[in-house]
PDB file of C-alpha atoms in Angstrom:
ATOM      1  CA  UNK W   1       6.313-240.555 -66.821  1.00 44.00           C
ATOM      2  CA  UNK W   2       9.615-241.679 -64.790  1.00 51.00           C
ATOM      3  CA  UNK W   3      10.201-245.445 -64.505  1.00 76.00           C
ATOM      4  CA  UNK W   4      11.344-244.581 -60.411  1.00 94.00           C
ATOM      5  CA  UNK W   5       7.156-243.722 -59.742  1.00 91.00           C
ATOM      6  CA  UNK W   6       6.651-247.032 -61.258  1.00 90.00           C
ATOM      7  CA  UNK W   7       9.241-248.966 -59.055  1.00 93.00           C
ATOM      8  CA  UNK W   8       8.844-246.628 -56.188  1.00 93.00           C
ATOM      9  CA  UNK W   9       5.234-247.751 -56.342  1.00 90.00           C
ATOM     10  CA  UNK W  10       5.971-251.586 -56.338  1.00 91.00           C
ATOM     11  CA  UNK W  11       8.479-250.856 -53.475  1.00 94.00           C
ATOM     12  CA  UNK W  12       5.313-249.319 -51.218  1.00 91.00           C
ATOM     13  CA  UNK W  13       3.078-252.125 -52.149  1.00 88.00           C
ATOM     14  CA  UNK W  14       5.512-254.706 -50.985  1.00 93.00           C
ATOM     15  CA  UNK W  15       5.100-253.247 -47.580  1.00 92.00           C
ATOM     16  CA  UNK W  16       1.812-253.420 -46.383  1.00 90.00           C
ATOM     17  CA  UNK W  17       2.190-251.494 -42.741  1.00 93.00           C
ATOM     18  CA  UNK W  18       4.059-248.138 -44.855  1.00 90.00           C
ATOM     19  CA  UNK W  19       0.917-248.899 -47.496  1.00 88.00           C
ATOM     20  CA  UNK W  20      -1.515-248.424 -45.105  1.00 88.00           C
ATOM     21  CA  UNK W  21       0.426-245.548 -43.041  1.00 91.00           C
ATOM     22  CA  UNK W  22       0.440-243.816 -46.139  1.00 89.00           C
ATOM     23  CA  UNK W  23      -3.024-244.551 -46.742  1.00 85.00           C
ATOM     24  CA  UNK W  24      -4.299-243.157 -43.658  1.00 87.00           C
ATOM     25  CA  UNK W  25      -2.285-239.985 -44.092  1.00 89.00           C
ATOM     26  CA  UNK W  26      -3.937-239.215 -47.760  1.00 84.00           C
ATOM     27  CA  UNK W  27      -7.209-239.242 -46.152  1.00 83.00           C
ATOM     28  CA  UNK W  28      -6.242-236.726 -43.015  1.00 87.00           C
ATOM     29  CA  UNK W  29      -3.673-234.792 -45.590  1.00 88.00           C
ATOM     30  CA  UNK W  30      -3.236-235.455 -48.846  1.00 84.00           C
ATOM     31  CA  UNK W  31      -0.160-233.307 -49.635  1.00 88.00           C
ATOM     32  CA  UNK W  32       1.556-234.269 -46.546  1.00 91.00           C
ATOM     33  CA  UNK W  33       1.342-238.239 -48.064  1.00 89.00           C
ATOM     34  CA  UNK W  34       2.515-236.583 -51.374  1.00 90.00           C
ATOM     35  CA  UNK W  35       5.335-234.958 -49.566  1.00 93.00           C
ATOM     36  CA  UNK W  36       6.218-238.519 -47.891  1.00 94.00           C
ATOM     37  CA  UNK W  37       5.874-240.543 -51.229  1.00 93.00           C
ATOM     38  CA  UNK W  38       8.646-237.848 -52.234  1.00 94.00           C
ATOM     39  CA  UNK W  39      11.265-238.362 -49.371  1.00 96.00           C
ATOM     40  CA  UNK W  40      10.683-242.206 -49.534  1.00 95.00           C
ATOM     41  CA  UNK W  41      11.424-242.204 -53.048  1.00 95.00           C
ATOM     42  CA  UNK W  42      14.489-240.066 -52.176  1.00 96.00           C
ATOM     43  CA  UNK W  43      15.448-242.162 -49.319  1.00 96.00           C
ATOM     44  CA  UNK W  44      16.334-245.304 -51.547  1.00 96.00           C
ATOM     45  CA  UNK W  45      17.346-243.867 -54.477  1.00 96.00           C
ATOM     46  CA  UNK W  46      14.057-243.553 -56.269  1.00 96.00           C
ATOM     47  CA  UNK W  47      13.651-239.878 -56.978  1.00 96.00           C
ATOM     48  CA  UNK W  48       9.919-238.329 -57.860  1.00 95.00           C
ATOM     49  CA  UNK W  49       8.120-235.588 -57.800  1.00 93.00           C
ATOM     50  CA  UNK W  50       4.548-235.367 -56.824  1.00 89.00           C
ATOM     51  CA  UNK W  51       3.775-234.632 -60.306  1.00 89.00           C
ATOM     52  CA  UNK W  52       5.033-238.244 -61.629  1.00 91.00           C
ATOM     53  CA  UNK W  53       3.629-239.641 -58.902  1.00 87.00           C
ATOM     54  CA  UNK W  54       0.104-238.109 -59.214  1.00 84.00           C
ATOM     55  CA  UNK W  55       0.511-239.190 -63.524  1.00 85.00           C
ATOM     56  CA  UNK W  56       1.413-242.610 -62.437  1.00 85.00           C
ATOM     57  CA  UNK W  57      -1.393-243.540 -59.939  1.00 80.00           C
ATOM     58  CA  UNK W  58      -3.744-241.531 -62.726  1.00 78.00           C
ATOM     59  CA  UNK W  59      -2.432-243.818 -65.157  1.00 81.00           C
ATOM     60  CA  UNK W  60      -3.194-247.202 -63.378  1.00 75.00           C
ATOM     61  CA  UNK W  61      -6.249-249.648 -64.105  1.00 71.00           C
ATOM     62  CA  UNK W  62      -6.252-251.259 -60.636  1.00 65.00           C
ATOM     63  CA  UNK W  63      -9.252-250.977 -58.222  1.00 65.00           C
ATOM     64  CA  UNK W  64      -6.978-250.551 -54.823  1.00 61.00           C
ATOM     65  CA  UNK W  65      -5.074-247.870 -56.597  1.00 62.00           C
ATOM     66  CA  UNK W  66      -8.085-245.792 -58.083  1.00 61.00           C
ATOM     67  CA  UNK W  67     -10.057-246.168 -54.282  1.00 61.00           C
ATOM     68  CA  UNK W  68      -7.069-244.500 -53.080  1.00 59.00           C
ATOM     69  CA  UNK W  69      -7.640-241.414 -55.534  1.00 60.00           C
ATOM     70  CA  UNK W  70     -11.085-240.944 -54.892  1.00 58.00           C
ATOM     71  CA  UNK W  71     -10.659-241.083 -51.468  1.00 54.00           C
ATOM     72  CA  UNK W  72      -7.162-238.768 -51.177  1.00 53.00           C
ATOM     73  CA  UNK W  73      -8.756-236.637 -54.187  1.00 54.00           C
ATOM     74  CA  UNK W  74      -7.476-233.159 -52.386  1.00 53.00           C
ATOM     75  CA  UNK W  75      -3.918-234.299 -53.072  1.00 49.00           C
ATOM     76  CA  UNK W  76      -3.545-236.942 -54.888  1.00 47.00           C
TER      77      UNK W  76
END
């Protein structure tokens, strides 16, 4: 699993208006919040792919994090 998800997902969470943009996008399109994860990451030097990204939200034991899987389950 790459240590950028990890800090890439701290980095969202610190922001609460691109958490909840993001949010709302996962439940109209799943892979386009994927997708936008992605380029974030890329944007400030925090490469992923979706595929880290979907093992590292899989991986987490946090209520907020596992709502947003069953309700974004088409992408994420």
């Amino acid at each position: 699993m790459s240590s950028n998800a990890a800090e890439l997902y701290k980095r969202i969470q610190e922001d609460p208006q691109q958490t909840q943009e993001l949010f709302r996008q996962a439940l109209q399109d799943p892979q386009g919040a994927l997708r936008s994860i992605c380029d974030f990451g890329a944007s400030i030097g925090l490469p992923v792919t979706s595929e880290e990204v979907k093992a590292y939200l899989s991986s987490m034991d946090e209520s907020d994090t596992k709502q947003w899987l069953v309700k974004a389950r088409g992408g994420l």
